[in-house]
């Protein structure tokens, strides 16, 4: 993202859509030069990027920044700040957790909160250990034969998608279909081909969840889809598209970011062998390590787009009404004013909480589930293998071209 300060001077703003920046999270440089910067995203959207921790943390809870603003969105399309093809995608979205604001958002969140509570997630921890055990057993067998294993394809992705499938009540054998759809949906929509792929994937997932909803309505079970169907029926089932959209969002968000967190976290430990050694020596550091992975290599670069409903000041920068605002979660979590030596990966770090899951009404509903899976994944992986090494030079790794950050593949050589 090319950007200028409010005075028009060039500034260094981390660009997660470039390979170098995806491989190395946003440094504190963007936060240090100012609170907000004007620029254009690769999708063609003109946006203000807010980068300092203090302003990002406040903005995440600011009611003047909204996600649902059809009138403002149309104004942006009319003046060319929001490309018409992208605007049409946004306009067609039904109500979801990422396209509504309180009180609508609060109503939707109440439907899913119980399934992602700390108590519910703790009950799933043993299942996560079982899934990890099965995946690691297969990886161990291949490693004994001298083969390279891919942590993304053989561990991080199947774990995360299996767990969200169990929570929702979707067959785990459909996980490859979910992966194909999610890649088309979360990746950049900067050209006609990618927009068409997005539309095909959304249509396919919509059809899939329509069939799953019908099956759960006919034969309810102890899962989230059945619970949401029952709640929808109590409300009169007025908008079936809303329920399908909700499930599509939960499926994608429930595995895409978690898989990236696990893969990126393992890579950070391999980049910092002294931190890996500290974790091996003290398993009590497991939870702080996951939090540092979230801060230092969080799976989401920017918040979802927000729109200013009135003039808002970010530090010394004044942003007018009717503007797109992106909150730089990476940049905020590398702000040197809040995190000493922010570019260092430190499993002993304490202090300000990171913003990887957001804050306020839109705080990530799946935070408990993501944390639990990362804790179990890192813990069981390190217990299973005494030596873990990259099987290729790090510069050969490729990165996912989207707002979600993570390696496409992570080839490893494992020794028990």
GROMACS .gro file of C-alpha atoms in nm, residues 96-378:
model
  283
   96UNK     CA    1  -2.314  -1.142   0.947
   97UNK     CA    2  -2.084  -1.069   1.237
   98UNK     CA    3  -1.853  -0.880   0.997
   99UNK     CA    4  -2.119  -0.672   0.824
  100UNK     CA    5  -2.328  -0.546   1.115
  101UNK     CA    6  -2.291  -0.315   1.412
  102UNK     CA    7  -2.466  -0.312   1.750
  103UNK     CA    8  -2.746  -0.372   1.824
  104UNK     CA    9  -2.783  -0.607   1.524
  105UNK     CA   10  -2.433  -0.742   1.577
  106UNK     CA   11  -2.507  -0.808   1.943
  107UNK     CA   12  -2.817  -1.008   1.854
  108UNK     CA   13  -2.624  -1.227   1.609
  109UNK     CA   14  -2.336  -1.271   1.851
  110UNK     CA   15  -2.564  -1.396   2.127
  111UNK     CA   16  -2.661  -1.687   1.902
  112UNK     CA   17  -2.304  -1.815   1.864
  113UNK     CA   18  -2.133  -1.702   2.186
  114UNK     CA   19  -2.218  -2.017   2.388
  115UNK     CA   20  -2.049  -2.242   2.132
  116UNK     CA   21  -1.724  -2.045   2.156
  117UNK     CA   22  -1.720  -1.984   2.531
  118UNK     CA   23  -1.420  -2.079   2.740
  119UNK     CA   24  -1.616  -2.364   2.900
  120UNK     CA   25  -1.723  -2.511   2.564
  121UNK     CA   26  -1.373  -2.480   2.420
  122UNK     CA   27  -1.220  -2.652   2.725
  123UNK     CA   28  -1.449  -2.946   2.656
  124UNK     CA   29  -1.303  -2.963   2.304
  125UNK     CA   30  -0.941  -2.960   2.422
  126UNK     CA   31  -0.916  -3.337   2.458
  127UNK     CA   32  -1.063  -3.381   2.109
  128UNK     CA   33  -0.797  -3.143   1.976
  129UNK     CA   34  -0.528  -3.354   2.144
  130UNK     CA   35  -0.670  -3.666   1.979
  131UNK     CA   36  -0.672  -3.502   1.636
  132UNK     CA   37  -0.316  -3.376   1.687
  133UNK     CA   38  -0.208  -3.722   1.800
  134UNK     CA   39  -0.343  -3.886   1.485
  135UNK     CA   40  -0.187  -3.624   1.258
  136UNK     CA   41   0.148  -3.640   1.437
  137UNK     CA   42   0.152  -4.020   1.418
  138UNK     CA   43   0.128  -3.999   1.040
  139UNK     CA   44   0.397  -3.730   1.032
  140UNK     CA   45   0.620  -3.942   1.256
  141UNK     CA   46   0.592  -4.240   1.023
  142UNK     CA   47   0.686  -4.033   0.722
  143UNK     CA   48   0.975  -3.872   0.908
  144UNK     CA   49   1.113  -4.212   1.004
  145UNK     CA   50   1.131  -4.288   0.634
  146UNK     CA   51   1.334  -3.972   0.578
  147UNK     CA   52   1.050  -3.781   0.412
  148UNK     CA   53   0.982  -3.410   0.438
  149UNK     CA   54   0.647  -3.319   0.593
  150UNK     CA   55   0.442  -3.006   0.527
  151UNK     CA   56   0.318  -2.860   0.854
  152UNK     CA   57   0.043  -2.663   0.676
  153UNK     CA   58  -0.107  -2.946   0.470
  154UNK     CA   59  -0.046  -3.227   0.717
  155UNK     CA   60  -0.105  -3.061   1.054
  156UNK     CA   61  -0.219  -2.699   1.086
  157UNK     CA   62  -0.494  -2.707   0.825
  158UNK     CA   63  -0.646  -3.051   0.900
  159UNK     CA   64  -0.647  -2.976   1.274
  160UNK     CA   65  -0.822  -2.641   1.243
  161UNK     CA   66  -1.078  -2.750   0.987
  162UNK     CA   67  -1.155  -3.074   1.173
  163UNK     CA   68  -1.223  -2.880   1.492
  164UNK     CA   69  -1.451  -2.621   1.330
  165UNK     CA   70  -1.633  -2.900   1.144
  166UNK     CA   71  -1.697  -3.077   1.475
  167UNK     CA   72  -1.820  -2.758   1.637
  168UNK     CA   73  -2.054  -2.677   1.350
  169UNK     CA   74  -2.164  -3.034   1.283
  170UNK     CA   75  -2.025  -3.055   0.928
  171UNK     CA   76  -1.858  -3.375   0.801
  172UNK     CA   77  -1.479  -3.353   0.842
  173UNK     CA   78  -1.434  -3.535   0.512
  174UNK     CA   79  -1.554  -3.219   0.337
  175UNK     CA   80  -1.248  -3.026   0.460
  176UNK     CA   81  -1.076  -3.005   0.120
  177UNK     CA   82  -1.385  -2.842  -0.025
  178UNK     CA   83  -1.381  -2.586   0.254
  179UNK     CA   84  -1.015  -2.513   0.192
  180UNK     CA   85  -1.069  -2.458  -0.180
  181UNK     CA   86  -1.362  -2.226  -0.116
  182UNK     CA   87  -1.192  -2.029   0.159
  183UNK     CA   88  -0.884  -1.962  -0.052
  184UNK     CA   89  -1.100  -1.811  -0.324
  185UNK     CA   90  -1.297  -1.606  -0.073
  186UNK     CA   91  -1.023  -1.460   0.148
  187UNK     CA   92  -0.761  -1.395  -0.120
  188UNK     CA   93  -0.734  -1.063  -0.304
  189UNK     CA   94  -1.021  -0.952  -0.524
  190UNK     CA   95  -0.820  -0.708  -0.731
  191UNK     CA   96  -0.915  -0.837  -1.078
  192UNK     CA   97  -1.215  -0.979  -1.260
  193UNK     CA   98  -1.088  -1.338  -1.243
  194UNK     CA   99  -1.046  -1.337  -0.865
  195UNK     CA  100  -1.386  -1.172  -0.821
  196UNK     CA  101  -1.543  -1.445  -1.036
  197UNK     CA  102  -1.367  -1.713  -0.827
  198UNK     CA  103  -1.498  -1.542  -0.513
  199UNK     CA  104  -1.854  -1.547  -0.650
  200UNK     CA  105  -1.832  -1.915  -0.750
  201UNK     CA  106  -1.696  -2.013  -0.409
  202UNK     CA  107  -1.962  -1.813  -0.225
  203UNK     CA  108  -2.235  -1.974  -0.434
  204UNK     CA  109  -2.096  -2.324  -0.374
  205UNK     CA  110  -2.065  -2.269   0.000
  206UNK     CA  111  -2.412  -2.115   0.013
  207UNK     CA  112  -2.556  -2.426  -0.155
  208UNK     CA  113  -2.359  -2.656   0.075
  209UNK     CA  114  -2.483  -2.491   0.392
  210UNK     CA  115  -2.836  -2.479   0.257
  211UNK     CA  116  -2.826  -2.858   0.231
  212UNK     CA  117  -2.664  -2.894   0.574
  213UNK     CA  118  -2.930  -2.671   0.731
  214UNK     CA  119  -3.204  -2.884   0.578
  215UNK     CA  120  -3.038  -3.200   0.710
  216UNK     CA  121  -3.005  -3.058   1.063
  217UNK     CA  122  -3.364  -2.934   1.058
  218UNK     CA  123  -3.477  -3.285   0.974
  219UNK     CA  124  -3.242  -3.454   1.225
  220UNK     CA  125  -3.105  -3.213   1.488
  221UNK     CA  126  -2.785  -3.301   1.672
  222UNK     CA  127  -2.564  -3.154   1.944
  223UNK     CA  128  -2.385  -2.901   1.725
  224UNK     CA  129  -2.387  -2.533   1.640
  225UNK     CA  130  -2.573  -2.566   1.309
  226UNK     CA  131  -2.860  -2.744   1.483
  227UNK     CA  132  -2.868  -2.474   1.753
  228UNK     CA  133  -2.873  -2.194   1.496
  229UNK     CA  134  -3.145  -2.368   1.296
  230UNK     CA  135  -3.358  -2.402   1.609
  231UNK     CA  136  -3.304  -2.034   1.694
  232UNK     CA  137  -3.387  -1.935   1.336
  233UNK     CA  138  -3.707  -2.140   1.346
  234UNK     CA  139  -3.809  -1.969   1.669
  235UNK     CA  140  -3.774  -1.634   1.493
  236UNK     CA  141  -3.987  -1.757   1.206
  237UNK     CA  142  -3.706  -1.844   0.966
  238UNK     CA  143  -3.752  -1.512   0.791
  239UNK     CA  144  -3.410  -1.494   0.621
  240UNK     CA  145  -3.251  -1.829   0.530
  241UNK     CA  146  -2.972  -1.648   0.342
  242UNK     CA  147  -2.864  -1.487   0.669
  243UNK     CA  148  -2.814  -1.825   0.836
  244UNK     CA  149  -2.618  -1.961   0.539
  245UNK     CA  150  -2.396  -1.654   0.539
  246UNK     CA  151  -2.335  -1.684   0.912
  247UNK     CA  152  -2.224  -2.045   0.875
  248UNK     CA  153  -1.999  -1.964   0.579
  249UNK     CA  154  -1.827  -1.694   0.782
  250UNK     CA  155  -1.783  -1.919   1.086
  251UNK     CA  156  -1.640  -2.198   0.872
  252UNK     CA  157  -1.385  -1.977   0.695
  253UNK     CA  158  -1.284  -1.768   0.995
  254UNK     CA  159  -1.284  -2.077   1.215
  255UNK     CA  160  -1.005  -2.254   1.032
  256UNK     CA  161  -0.824  -2.014   0.797
  257UNK     CA  162  -0.676  -1.784   1.060
  258UNK     CA  163  -0.605  -2.064   1.309
  259UNK     CA  164  -0.410  -2.268   1.055
  260UNK     CA  165  -0.207  -1.960   0.968
  261UNK     CA  166  -0.143  -1.885   1.336
  262UNK     CA  167  -0.008  -2.235   1.399
  263UNK     CA  168   0.216  -2.237   1.091
  264UNK     CA  169   0.346  -1.884   1.149
  265UNK     CA  170   0.402  -1.960   1.517
  266UNK     CA  171   0.615  -2.264   1.441
  267UNK     CA  172   0.815  -2.063   1.190
  268UNK     CA  173   0.880  -1.789   1.448
  269UNK     CA  174   1.011  -2.048   1.692
  270UNK     CA  175   1.242  -2.191   1.425
  271UNK     CA  176   1.366  -1.839   1.345
  272UNK     CA  177   1.441  -1.786   1.715
  273UNK     CA  178   1.607  -2.105   1.845
  274UNK     CA  179   1.684  -1.951   2.185
  275UNK     CA  180   1.312  -1.887   2.235
  276UNK     CA  181   1.231  -2.241   2.122
  277UNK     CA  182   1.485  -2.374   2.373
  278UNK     CA  183   1.328  -2.165   2.650
  279UNK     CA  184   0.984  -2.306   2.569
  280UNK     CA  185   1.114  -2.662   2.564
  281UNK     CA  186   1.280  -2.605   2.900
  282UNK     CA  187   0.968  -2.453   3.057
  283UNK     CA  188   0.630  -2.582   2.931
  284UNK     CA  189   0.470  -2.316   3.149
  285UNK     CA  190   0.568  -2.071   2.876
  286UNK     CA  191   0.330  -2.233   2.627
  287UNK     CA  192   0.041  -1.990   2.677
  288UNK     CA  193   0.265  -1.678   2.674
  289UNK     CA  194   0.429  -1.817   2.359
  290UNK     CA  195   0.094  -1.837   2.182
  291UNK     CA  196   0.020  -1.478   2.285
  292UNK     CA  197   0.355  -1.366   2.148
  293UNK     CA  198   0.283  -1.552   1.823
  294UNK     CA  199  -0.043  -1.359   1.801
  295UNK     CA  200   0.131  -1.027   1.866
  296UNK     CA  201   0.440  -1.078   1.656
  297UNK     CA  202   0.296  -1.283   1.371
  298UNK     CA  203  -0.079  -1.246   1.401
  299UNK     CA  204  -0.281  -1.408   1.121
  300UNK     CA  205  -0.474  -1.090   1.028
  301UNK     CA  206  -0.299  -0.774   0.906
  302UNK     CA  207  -0.587  -0.528   0.904
  303UNK     CA  208  -0.928  -0.516   1.062
  304UNK     CA  209  -1.233  -0.549   0.841
  305UNK     CA  210  -1.314  -0.225   0.659
  306UNK     CA  211  -1.490   0.039   0.859
  307UNK     CA  212  -1.659   0.361   0.746
  308UNK     CA  213  -1.654   0.699   0.917
  309UNK     CA  214  -2.005   0.823   0.994
  310UNK     CA  215  -1.864   1.158   1.104
  311UNK     CA  216  -1.533   1.340   1.116
  312UNK     CA  217  -1.283   1.154   1.339
  313UNK     CA  218  -0.944   1.264   1.466
  314UNK     CA  219  -0.664   1.010   1.494
  315UNK     CA  220  -0.395   1.193   1.686
  316UNK     CA  221  -0.302   1.491   1.471
  317UNK     CA  222  -0.475   1.350   1.159
  318UNK     CA  223  -0.837   1.445   1.083
  319UNK     CA  224  -1.032   1.193   0.874
  320UNK     CA  225  -1.356   1.322   0.714
  321UNK     CA  226  -1.695   1.156   0.715
  322UNK     CA  227  -1.757   0.899   0.446
  323UNK     CA  228  -1.409   0.746   0.434
  324UNK     CA  229  -1.283   0.388   0.443
  325UNK     CA  230  -1.065   0.314   0.744
  326UNK     CA  231  -0.844   0.008   0.790
  327UNK     CA  232  -0.702  -0.053   1.136
  328UNK     CA  233  -0.346  -0.187   1.118
  329UNK     CA  234  -0.343  -0.466   1.374
  330UNK     CA  235   0.014  -0.569   1.285
  331UNK     CA  236   0.146  -0.215   1.300
  332UNK     CA  237  -0.025  -0.147   1.632
  333UNK     CA  238   0.116  -0.467   1.779
  334UNK     CA  239   0.464  -0.352   1.675
  335UNK     CA  240   0.431   0.001   1.811
  336UNK     CA  241   0.753   0.076   2.005
  337UNK     CA  242   0.561   0.309   2.234
  338UNK     CA  243   0.377   0.008   2.375
  339UNK     CA  244   0.605  -0.289   2.307
  340UNK     CA  245   0.975  -0.258   2.396
  341UNK     CA  246   1.191  -0.394   2.113
  342UNK     CA  247   0.871  -0.474   1.919
  343UNK     CA  248   1.038  -0.662   1.631
  344UNK     CA  249   1.190  -0.917   1.871
  345UNK     CA  250   1.004  -1.243   1.927
  346UNK     CA  251   1.010  -1.296   2.303
  347UNK     CA  252   0.817  -1.575   2.476
  348UNK     CA  253   0.872  -1.402   2.812
  349UNK     CA  254   0.704  -1.080   2.700
  350UNK     CA  255   0.456  -0.914   2.932
  351UNK     CA  256   0.278  -0.579   2.925
  352UNK     CA  257   0.012  -0.433   2.697
  353UNK     CA  258  -0.233  -0.683   2.549
  354UNK     CA  259  -0.202  -0.741   2.175
  355UNK     CA  260  -0.481  -0.649   1.934
  356UNK     CA  261  -0.466  -0.958   1.713
  357UNK     CA  262  -0.826  -1.049   1.801
  358UNK     CA  263  -0.946  -0.689   1.792
  359UNK     CA  264  -1.131  -0.525   2.079
  360UNK     CA  265  -1.479  -0.408   2.170
  361UNK     CA  266  -1.804  -0.535   2.021
  362UNK     CA  267  -1.626  -0.700   1.728
  363UNK     CA  268  -1.367  -0.886   1.939
  364UNK     CA  269  -1.308  -1.218   1.762
  365UNK     CA  270  -1.579  -1.462   1.868
  366UNK     CA  271  -1.343  -1.754   1.802
  367UNK     CA  272  -1.051  -1.625   2.013
  368UNK     CA  273  -1.087  -1.900   2.276
  369UNK     CA  274  -1.096  -2.172   2.013
  370UNK     CA  275  -0.796  -2.034   1.823
  371UNK     CA  276  -0.588  -2.000   2.140
  372UNK     CA  277  -0.673  -2.352   2.254
  373UNK     CA  278  -0.582  -2.509   1.920
  374UNK     CA  279  -0.253  -2.320   1.899
  375UNK     CA  280  -0.163  -2.424   2.254
  376UNK     CA  281  -0.242  -2.789   2.187
  377UNK     CA  282  -0.075  -2.787   1.846
  378UNK     CA  283   0.254  -2.633   1.963
   0.00000   0.00000   0.00000
